[in-house]
mmCIF file of N, CA and C in Angstrom:
data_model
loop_
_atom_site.group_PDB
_atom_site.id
_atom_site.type_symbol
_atom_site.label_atom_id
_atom_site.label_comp_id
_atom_site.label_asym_id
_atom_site.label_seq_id
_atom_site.Cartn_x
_atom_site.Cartn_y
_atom_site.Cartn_z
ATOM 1 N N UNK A 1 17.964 17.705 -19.395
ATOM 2 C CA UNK A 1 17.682 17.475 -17.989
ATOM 3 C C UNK A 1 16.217 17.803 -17.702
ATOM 4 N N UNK A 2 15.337 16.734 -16.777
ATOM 5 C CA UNK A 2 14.469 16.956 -16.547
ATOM 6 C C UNK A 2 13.964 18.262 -15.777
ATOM 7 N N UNK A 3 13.270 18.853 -15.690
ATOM 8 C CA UNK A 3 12.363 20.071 -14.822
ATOM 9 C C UNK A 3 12.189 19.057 -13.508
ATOM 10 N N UNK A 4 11.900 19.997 -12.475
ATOM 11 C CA UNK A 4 11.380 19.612 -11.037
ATOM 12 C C UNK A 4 9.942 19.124 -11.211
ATOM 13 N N UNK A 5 9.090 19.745 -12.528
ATOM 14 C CA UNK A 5 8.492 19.279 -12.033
ATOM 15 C C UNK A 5 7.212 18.172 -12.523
ATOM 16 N N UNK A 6 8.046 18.111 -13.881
ATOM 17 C CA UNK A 6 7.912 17.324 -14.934
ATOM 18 C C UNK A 6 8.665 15.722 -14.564
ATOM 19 N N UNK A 7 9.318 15.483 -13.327
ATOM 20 C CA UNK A 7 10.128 15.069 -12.280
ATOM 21 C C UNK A 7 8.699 14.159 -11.693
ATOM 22 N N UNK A 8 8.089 15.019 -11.245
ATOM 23 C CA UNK A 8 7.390 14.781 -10.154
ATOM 24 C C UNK A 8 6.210 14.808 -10.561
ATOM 25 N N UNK A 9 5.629 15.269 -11.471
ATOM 26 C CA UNK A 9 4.978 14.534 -12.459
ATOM 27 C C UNK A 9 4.834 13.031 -13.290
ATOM 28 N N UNK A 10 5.753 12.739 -13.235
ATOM 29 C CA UNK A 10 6.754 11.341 -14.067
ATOM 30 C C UNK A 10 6.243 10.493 -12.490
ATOM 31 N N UNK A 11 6.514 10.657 -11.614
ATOM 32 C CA UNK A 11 6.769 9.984 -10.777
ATOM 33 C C UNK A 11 5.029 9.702 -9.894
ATOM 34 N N UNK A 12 4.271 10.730 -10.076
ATOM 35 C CA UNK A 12 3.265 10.556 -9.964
ATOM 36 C C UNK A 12 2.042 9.464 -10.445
ATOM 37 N N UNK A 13 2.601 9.956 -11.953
ATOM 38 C CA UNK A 13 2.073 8.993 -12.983
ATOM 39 C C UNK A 13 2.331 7.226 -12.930
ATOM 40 N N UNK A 14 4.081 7.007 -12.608
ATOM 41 C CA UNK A 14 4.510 5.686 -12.182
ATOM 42 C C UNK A 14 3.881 5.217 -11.247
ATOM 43 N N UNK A 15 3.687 6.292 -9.880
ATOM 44 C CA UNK A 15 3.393 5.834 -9.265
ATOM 45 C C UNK A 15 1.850 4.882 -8.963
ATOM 46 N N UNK A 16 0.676 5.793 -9.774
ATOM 47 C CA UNK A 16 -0.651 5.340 -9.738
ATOM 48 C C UNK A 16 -0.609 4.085 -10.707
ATOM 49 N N UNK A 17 0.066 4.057 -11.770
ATOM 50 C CA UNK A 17 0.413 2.932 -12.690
ATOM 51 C C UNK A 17 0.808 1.442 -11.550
ATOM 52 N N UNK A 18 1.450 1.441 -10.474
ATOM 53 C CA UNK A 18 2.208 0.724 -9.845
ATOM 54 C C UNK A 18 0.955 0.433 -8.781
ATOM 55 N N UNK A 19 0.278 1.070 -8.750
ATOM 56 C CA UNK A 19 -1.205 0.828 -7.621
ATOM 57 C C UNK A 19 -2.130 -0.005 -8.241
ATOM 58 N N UNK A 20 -2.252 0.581 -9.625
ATOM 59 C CA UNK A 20 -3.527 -0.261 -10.407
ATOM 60 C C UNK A 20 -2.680 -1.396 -10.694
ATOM 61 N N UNK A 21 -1.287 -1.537 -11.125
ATOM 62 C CA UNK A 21 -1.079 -2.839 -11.370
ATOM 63 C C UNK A 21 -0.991 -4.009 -9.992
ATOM 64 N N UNK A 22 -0.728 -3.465 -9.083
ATOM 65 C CA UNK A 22 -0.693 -3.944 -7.802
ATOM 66 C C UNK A 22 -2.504 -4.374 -7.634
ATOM 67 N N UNK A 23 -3.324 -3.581 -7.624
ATOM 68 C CA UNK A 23 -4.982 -3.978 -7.453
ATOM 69 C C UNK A 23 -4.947 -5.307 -8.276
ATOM 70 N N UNK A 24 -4.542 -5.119 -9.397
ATOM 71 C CA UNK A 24 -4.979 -6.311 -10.545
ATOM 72 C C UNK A 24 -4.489 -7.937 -10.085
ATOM 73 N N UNK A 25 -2.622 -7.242 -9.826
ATOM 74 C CA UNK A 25 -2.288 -8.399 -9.433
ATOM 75 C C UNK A 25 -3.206 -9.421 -8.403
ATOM 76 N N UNK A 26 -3.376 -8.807 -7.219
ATOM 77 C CA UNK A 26 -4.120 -9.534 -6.024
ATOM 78 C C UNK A 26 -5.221 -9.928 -6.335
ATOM 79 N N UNK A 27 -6.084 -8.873 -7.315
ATOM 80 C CA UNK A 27 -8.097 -9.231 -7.562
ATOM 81 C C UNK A 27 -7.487 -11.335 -8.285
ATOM 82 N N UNK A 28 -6.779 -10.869 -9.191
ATOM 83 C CA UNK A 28 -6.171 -12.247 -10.175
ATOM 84 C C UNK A 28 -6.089 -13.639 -8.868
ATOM 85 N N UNK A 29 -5.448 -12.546 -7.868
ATOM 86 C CA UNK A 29 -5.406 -14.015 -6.544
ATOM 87 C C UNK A 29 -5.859 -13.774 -5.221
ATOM 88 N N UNK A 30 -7.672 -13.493 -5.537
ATOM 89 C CA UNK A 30 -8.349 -13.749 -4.822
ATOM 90 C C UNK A 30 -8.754 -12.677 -4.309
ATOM 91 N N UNK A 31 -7.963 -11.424 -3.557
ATOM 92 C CA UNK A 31 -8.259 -10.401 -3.415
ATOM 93 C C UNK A 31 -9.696 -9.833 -3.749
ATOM 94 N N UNK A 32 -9.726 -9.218 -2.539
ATOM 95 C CA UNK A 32 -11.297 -8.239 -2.985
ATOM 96 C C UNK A 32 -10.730 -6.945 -2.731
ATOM 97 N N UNK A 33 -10.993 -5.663 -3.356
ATOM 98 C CA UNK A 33 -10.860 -3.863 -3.400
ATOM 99 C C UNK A 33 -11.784 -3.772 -2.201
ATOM 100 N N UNK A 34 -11.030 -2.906 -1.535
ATOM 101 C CA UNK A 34 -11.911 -2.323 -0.181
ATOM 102 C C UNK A 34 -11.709 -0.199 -0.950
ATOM 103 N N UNK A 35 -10.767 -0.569 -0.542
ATOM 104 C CA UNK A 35 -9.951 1.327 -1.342
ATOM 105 C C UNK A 35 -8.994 1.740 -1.714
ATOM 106 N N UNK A 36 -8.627 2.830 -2.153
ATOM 107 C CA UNK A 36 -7.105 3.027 -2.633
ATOM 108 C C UNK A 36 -6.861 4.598 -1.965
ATOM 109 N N UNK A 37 -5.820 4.818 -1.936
ATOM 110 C CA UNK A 37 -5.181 6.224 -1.590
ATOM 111 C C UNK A 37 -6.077 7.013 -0.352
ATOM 112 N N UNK A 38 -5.900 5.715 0.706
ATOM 113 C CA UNK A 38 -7.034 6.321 1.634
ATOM 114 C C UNK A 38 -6.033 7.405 2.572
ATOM 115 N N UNK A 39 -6.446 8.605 2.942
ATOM 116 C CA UNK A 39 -5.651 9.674 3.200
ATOM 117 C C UNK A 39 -6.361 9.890 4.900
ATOM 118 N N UNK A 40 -5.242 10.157 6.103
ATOM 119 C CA UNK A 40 -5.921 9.989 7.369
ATOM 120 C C UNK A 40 -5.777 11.933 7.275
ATOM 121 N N UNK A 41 -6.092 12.298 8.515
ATOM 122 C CA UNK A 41 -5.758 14.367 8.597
ATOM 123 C C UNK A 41 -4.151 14.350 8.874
ATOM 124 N N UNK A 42 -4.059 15.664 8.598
ATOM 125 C CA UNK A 42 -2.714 15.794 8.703
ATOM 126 C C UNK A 42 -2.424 16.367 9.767
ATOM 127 N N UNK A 43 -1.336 15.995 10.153
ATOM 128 C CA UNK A 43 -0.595 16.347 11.595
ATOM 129 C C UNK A 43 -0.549 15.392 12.766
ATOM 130 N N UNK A 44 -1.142 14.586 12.163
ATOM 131 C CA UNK A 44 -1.201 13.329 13.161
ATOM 132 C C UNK A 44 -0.245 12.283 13.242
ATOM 133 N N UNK A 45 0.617 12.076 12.348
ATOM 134 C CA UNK A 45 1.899 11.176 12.037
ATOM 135 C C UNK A 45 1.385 9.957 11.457
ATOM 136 N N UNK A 46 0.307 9.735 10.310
ATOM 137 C CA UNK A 46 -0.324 8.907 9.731
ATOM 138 C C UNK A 46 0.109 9.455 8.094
ATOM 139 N N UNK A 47 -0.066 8.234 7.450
ATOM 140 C CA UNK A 47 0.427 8.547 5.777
ATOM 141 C C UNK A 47 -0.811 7.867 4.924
ATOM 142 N N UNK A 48 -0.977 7.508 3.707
ATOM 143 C CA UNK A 48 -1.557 7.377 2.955
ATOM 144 C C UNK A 48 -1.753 6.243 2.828
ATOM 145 N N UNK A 49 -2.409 5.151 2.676
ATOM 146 C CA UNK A 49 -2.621 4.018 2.615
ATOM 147 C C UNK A 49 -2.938 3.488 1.214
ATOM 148 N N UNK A 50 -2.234 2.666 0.062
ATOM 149 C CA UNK A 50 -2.131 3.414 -1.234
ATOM 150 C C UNK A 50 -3.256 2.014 -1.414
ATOM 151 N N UNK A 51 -3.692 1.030 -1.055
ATOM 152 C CA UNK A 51 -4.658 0.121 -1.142
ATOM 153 C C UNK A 51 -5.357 -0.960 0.362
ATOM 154 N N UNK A 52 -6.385 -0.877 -0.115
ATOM 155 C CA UNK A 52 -6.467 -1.657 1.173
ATOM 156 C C UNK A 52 -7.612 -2.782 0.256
ATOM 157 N N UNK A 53 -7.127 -3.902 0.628
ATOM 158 C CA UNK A 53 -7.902 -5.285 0.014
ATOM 159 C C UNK A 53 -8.434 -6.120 1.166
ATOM 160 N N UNK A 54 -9.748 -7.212 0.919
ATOM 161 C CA UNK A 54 -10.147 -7.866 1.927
ATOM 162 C C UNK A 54 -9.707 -9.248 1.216
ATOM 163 N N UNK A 55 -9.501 -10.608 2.270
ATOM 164 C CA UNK A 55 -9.768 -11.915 1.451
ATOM 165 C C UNK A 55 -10.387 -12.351 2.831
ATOM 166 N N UNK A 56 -11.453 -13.179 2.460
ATOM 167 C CA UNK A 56 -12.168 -13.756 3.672
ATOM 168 C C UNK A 56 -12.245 -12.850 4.939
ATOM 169 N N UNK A 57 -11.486 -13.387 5.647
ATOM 170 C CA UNK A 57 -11.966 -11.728 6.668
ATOM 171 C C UNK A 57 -10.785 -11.113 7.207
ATOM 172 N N UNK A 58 -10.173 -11.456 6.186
ATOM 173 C CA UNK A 58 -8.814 -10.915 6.541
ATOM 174 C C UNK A 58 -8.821 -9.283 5.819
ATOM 175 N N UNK A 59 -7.866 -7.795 6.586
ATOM 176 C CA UNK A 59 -8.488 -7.048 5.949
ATOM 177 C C UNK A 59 -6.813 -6.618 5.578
ATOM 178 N N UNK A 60 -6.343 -6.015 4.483
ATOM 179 C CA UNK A 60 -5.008 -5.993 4.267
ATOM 180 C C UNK A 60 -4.618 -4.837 4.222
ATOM 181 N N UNK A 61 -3.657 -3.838 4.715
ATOM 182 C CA UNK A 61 -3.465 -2.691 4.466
ATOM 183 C C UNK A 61 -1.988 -2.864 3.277
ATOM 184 N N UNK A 62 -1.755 -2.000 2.041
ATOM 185 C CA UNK A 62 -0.912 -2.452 1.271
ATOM 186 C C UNK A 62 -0.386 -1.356 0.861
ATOM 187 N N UNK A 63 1.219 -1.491 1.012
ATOM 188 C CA UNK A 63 2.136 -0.542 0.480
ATOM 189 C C UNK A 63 2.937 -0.928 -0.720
ATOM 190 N N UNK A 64 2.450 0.266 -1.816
ATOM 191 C CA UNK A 64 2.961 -0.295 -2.967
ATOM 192 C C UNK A 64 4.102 0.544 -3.893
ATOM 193 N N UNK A 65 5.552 -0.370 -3.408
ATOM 194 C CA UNK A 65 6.345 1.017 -3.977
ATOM 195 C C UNK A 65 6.865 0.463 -5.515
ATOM 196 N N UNK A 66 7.126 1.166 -6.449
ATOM 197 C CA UNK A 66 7.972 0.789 -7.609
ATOM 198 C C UNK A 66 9.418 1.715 -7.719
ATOM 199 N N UNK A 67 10.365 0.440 -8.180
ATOM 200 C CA UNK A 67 11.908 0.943 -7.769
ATOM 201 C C UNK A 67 12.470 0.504 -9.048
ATOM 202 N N UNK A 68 14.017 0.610 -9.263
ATOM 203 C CA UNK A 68 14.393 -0.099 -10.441
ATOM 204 C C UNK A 68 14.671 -1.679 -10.203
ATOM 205 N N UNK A 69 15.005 -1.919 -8.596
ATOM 206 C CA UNK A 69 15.051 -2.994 -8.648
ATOM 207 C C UNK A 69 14.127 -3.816 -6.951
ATOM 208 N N UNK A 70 13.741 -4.523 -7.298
ATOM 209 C CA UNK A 70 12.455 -5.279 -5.859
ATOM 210 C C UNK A 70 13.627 -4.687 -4.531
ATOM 211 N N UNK A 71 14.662 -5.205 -4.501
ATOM 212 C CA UNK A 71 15.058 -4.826 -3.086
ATOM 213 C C UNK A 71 15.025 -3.245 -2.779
ATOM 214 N N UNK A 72 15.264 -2.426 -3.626
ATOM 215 C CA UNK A 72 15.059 -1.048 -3.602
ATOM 216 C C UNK A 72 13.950 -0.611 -3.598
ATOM 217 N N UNK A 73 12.880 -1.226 -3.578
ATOM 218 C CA UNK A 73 11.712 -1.231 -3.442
ATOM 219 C C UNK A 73 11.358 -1.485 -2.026
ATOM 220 N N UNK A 74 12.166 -2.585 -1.322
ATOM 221 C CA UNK A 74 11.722 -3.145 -0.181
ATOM 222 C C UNK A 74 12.357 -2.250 0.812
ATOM 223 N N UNK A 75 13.482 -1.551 0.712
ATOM 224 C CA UNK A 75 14.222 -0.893 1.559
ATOM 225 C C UNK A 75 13.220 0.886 1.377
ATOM 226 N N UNK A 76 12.623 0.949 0.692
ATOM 227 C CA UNK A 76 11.858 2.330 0.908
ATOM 228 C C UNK A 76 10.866 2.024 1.455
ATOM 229 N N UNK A 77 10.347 0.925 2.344
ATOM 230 C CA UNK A 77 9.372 1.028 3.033
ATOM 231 C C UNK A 77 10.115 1.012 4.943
ATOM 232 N N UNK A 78 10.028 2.231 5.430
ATOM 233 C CA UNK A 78 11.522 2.579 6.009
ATOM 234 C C UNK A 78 9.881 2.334 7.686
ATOM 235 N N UNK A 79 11.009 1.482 8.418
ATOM 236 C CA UNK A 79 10.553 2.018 9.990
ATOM 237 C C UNK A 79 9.331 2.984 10.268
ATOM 238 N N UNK A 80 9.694 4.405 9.842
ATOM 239 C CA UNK A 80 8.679 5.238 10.118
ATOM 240 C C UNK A 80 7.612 5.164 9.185
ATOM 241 N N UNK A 81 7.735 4.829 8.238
ATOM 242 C CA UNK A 81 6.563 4.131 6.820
ATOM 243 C C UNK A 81 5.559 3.516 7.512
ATOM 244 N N UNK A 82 6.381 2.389 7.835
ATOM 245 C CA UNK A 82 5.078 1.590 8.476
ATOM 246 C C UNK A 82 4.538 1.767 10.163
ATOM 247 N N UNK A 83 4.954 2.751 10.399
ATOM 248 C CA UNK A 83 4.655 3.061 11.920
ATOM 249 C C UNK A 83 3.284 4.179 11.308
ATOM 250 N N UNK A 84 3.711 4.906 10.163
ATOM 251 C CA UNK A 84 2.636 6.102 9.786
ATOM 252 C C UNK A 84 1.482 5.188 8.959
ATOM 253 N N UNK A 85 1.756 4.111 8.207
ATOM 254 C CA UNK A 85 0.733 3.156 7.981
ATOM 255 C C UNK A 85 -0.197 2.538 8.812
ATOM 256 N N UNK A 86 0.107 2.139 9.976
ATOM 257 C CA UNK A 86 -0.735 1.595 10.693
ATOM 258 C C UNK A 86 -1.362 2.783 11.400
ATOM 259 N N UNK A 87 -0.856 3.635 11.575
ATOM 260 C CA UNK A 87 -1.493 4.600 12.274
ATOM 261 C C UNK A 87 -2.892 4.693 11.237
ATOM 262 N N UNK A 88 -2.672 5.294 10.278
ATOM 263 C CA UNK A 88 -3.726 5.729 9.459
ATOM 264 C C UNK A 88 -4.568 4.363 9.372
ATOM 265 N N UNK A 89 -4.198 3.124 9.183
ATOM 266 C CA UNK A 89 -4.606 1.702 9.539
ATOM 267 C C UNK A 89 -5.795 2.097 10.584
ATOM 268 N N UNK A 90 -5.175 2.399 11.795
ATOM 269 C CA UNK A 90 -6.284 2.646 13.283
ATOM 270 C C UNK A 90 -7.169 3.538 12.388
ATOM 271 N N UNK A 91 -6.870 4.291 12.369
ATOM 272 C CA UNK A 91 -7.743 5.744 12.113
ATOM 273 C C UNK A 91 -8.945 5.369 11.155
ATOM 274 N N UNK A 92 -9.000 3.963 9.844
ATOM 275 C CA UNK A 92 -9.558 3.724 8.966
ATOM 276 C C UNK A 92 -10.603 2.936 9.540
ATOM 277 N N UNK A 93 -10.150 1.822 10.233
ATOM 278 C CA UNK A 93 -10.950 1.024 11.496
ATOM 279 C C UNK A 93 -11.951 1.384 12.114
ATOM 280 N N UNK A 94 -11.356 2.976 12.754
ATOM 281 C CA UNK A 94 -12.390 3.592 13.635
ATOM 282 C C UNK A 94 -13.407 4.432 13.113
ATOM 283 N N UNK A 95 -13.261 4.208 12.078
ATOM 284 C CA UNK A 95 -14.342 5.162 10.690
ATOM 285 C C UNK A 95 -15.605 4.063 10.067
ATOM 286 N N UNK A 96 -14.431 2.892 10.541
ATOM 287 C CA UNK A 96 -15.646 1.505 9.239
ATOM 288 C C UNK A 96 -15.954 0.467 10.439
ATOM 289 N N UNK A 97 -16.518 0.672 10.726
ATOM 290 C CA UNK A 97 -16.868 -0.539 11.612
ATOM 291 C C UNK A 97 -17.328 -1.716 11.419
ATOM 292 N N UNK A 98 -17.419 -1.948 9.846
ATOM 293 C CA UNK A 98 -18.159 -2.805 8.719
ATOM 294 C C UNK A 98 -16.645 -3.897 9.278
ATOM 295 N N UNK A 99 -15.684 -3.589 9.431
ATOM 296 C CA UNK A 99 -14.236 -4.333 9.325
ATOM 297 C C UNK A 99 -14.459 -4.581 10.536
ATOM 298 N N UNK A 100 -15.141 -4.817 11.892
ATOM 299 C CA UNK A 100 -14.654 -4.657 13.393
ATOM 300 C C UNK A 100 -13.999 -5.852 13.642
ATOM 301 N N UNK A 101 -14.729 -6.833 12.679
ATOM 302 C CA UNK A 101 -14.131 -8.303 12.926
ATOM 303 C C UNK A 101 -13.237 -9.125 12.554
ATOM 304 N N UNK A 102 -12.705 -8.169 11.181
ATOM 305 C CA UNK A 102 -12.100 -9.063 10.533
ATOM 306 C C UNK A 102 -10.089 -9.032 11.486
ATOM 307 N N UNK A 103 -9.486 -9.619 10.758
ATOM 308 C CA UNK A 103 -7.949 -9.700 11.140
ATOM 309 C C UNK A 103 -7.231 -8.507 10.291
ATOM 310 N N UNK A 104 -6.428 -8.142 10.774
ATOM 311 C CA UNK A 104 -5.872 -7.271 9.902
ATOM 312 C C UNK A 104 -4.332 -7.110 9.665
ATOM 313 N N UNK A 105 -3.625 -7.110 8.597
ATOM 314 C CA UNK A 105 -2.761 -7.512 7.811
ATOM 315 C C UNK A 105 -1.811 -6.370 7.266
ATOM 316 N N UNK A 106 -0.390 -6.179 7.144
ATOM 317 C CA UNK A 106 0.126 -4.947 6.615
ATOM 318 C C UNK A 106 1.163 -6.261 5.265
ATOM 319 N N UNK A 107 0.901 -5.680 4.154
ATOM 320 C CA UNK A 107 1.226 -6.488 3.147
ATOM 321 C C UNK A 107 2.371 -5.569 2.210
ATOM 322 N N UNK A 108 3.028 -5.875 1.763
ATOM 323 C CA UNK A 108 4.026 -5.010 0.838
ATOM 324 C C UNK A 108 3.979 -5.459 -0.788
ATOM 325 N N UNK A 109 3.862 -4.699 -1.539
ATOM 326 C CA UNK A 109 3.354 -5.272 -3.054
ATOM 327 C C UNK A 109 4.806 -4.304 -3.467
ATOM 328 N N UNK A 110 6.014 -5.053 -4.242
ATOM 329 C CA UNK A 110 6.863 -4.509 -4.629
ATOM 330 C C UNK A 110 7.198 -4.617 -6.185
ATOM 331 N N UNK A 111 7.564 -3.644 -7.383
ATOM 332 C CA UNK A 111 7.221 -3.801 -8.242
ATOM 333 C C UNK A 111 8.718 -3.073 -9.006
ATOM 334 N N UNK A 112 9.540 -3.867 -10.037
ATOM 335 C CA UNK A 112 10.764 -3.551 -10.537
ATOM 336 C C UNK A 112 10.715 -3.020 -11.803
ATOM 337 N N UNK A 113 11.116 -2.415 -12.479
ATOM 338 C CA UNK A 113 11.114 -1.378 -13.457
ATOM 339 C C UNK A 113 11.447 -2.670 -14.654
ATOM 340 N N UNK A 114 10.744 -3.837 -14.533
ATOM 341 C CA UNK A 114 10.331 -5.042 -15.573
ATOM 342 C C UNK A 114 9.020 -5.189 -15.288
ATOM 343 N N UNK A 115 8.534 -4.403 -14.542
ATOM 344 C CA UNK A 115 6.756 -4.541 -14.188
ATOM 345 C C UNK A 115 7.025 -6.117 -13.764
ATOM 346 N N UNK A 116 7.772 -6.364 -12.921
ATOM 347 C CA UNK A 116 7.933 -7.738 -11.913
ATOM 348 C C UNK A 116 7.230 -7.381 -10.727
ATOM 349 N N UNK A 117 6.241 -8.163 -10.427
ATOM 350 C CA UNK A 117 5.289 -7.691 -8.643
ATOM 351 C C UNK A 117 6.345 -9.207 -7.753
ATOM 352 N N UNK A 118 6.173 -8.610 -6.856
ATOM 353 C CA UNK A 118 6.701 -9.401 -5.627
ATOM 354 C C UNK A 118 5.510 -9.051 -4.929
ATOM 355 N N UNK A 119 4.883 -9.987 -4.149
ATOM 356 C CA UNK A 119 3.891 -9.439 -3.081
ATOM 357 C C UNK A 119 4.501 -10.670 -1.659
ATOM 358 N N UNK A 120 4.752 -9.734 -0.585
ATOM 359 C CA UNK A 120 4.937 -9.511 0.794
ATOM 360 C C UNK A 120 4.019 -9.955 1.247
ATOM 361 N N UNK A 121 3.205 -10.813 2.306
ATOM 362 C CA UNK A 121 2.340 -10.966 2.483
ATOM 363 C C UNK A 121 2.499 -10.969 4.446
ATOM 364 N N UNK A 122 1.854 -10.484 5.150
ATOM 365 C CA UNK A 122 2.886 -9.624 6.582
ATOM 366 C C UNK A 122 4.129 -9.216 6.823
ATOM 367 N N UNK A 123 4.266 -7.824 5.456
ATOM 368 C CA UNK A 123 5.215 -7.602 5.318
ATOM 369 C C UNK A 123 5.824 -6.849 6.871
ATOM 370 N N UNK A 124 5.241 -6.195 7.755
ATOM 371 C CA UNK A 124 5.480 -5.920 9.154
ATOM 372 C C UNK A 124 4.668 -6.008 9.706
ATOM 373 N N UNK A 125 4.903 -5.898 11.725
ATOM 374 C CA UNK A 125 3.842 -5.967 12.435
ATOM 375 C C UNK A 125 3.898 -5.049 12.721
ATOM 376 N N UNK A 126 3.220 -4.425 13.948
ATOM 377 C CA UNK A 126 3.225 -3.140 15.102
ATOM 378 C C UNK A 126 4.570 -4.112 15.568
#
């Protein structure tokens, strides 16, 4: 049996694995890297933003989960997920003003324990 925290370790590791493969996928279609693991302050009800990509002037905020299977993937991006995404979304906006113009986009990059990507493309709104 695994340790707690050799656990969470494991899962860490999947997880950044599941980001860079997610970056690659999109750069492959068209995608441009803006950032990754952009982090807003805490206590504000904002979460982590695990990529954010531009295409033309579109600016994408992207949640990238890996599951054993895509729908279990799609169901952990829960209501309050993406309510704490966009928040941190605002918060990134009001930092870069380089983006003031572009459109902006919440995208879901989902990824199955066959390294299968599904990419979401407005995966929610506000």
């Amino acid at each position: 049996m695994m340790n707690k925290a050799l656990k969470g370790l494991n899962a860490y590791i999947s997880g950044h694995l599941a980001e860079k493969k997610a970056c690659s996928f999109l750069e492959e279609n068209g995608y441009t890297f803006v950032a990754k693991n952009v982090r807003s302050f805490n206590g504000i009800g904002a979460n982590e933003i695990d990529l954010i990509m531009k295409k033309d002037k579109t600016l994408i905020f992207i949640e990238v989960k890996k599951r054993a299977k895509i729908d279990e993937s799609a169901y952990a991006i829960t209501p309050l997920i993406q309510k704490r995404i966009y928040r941190a979304a605002e918060i990134f906006l009001a930092h870069h003003a380089e983006f003031a113009d572009y459109f902006c986009r919440f995208d879901a990059i989902l990824i199955n324990d066959k390294n299968e990507v599904t990419h979401i493309e407005n995966a929610w709104q506000k």
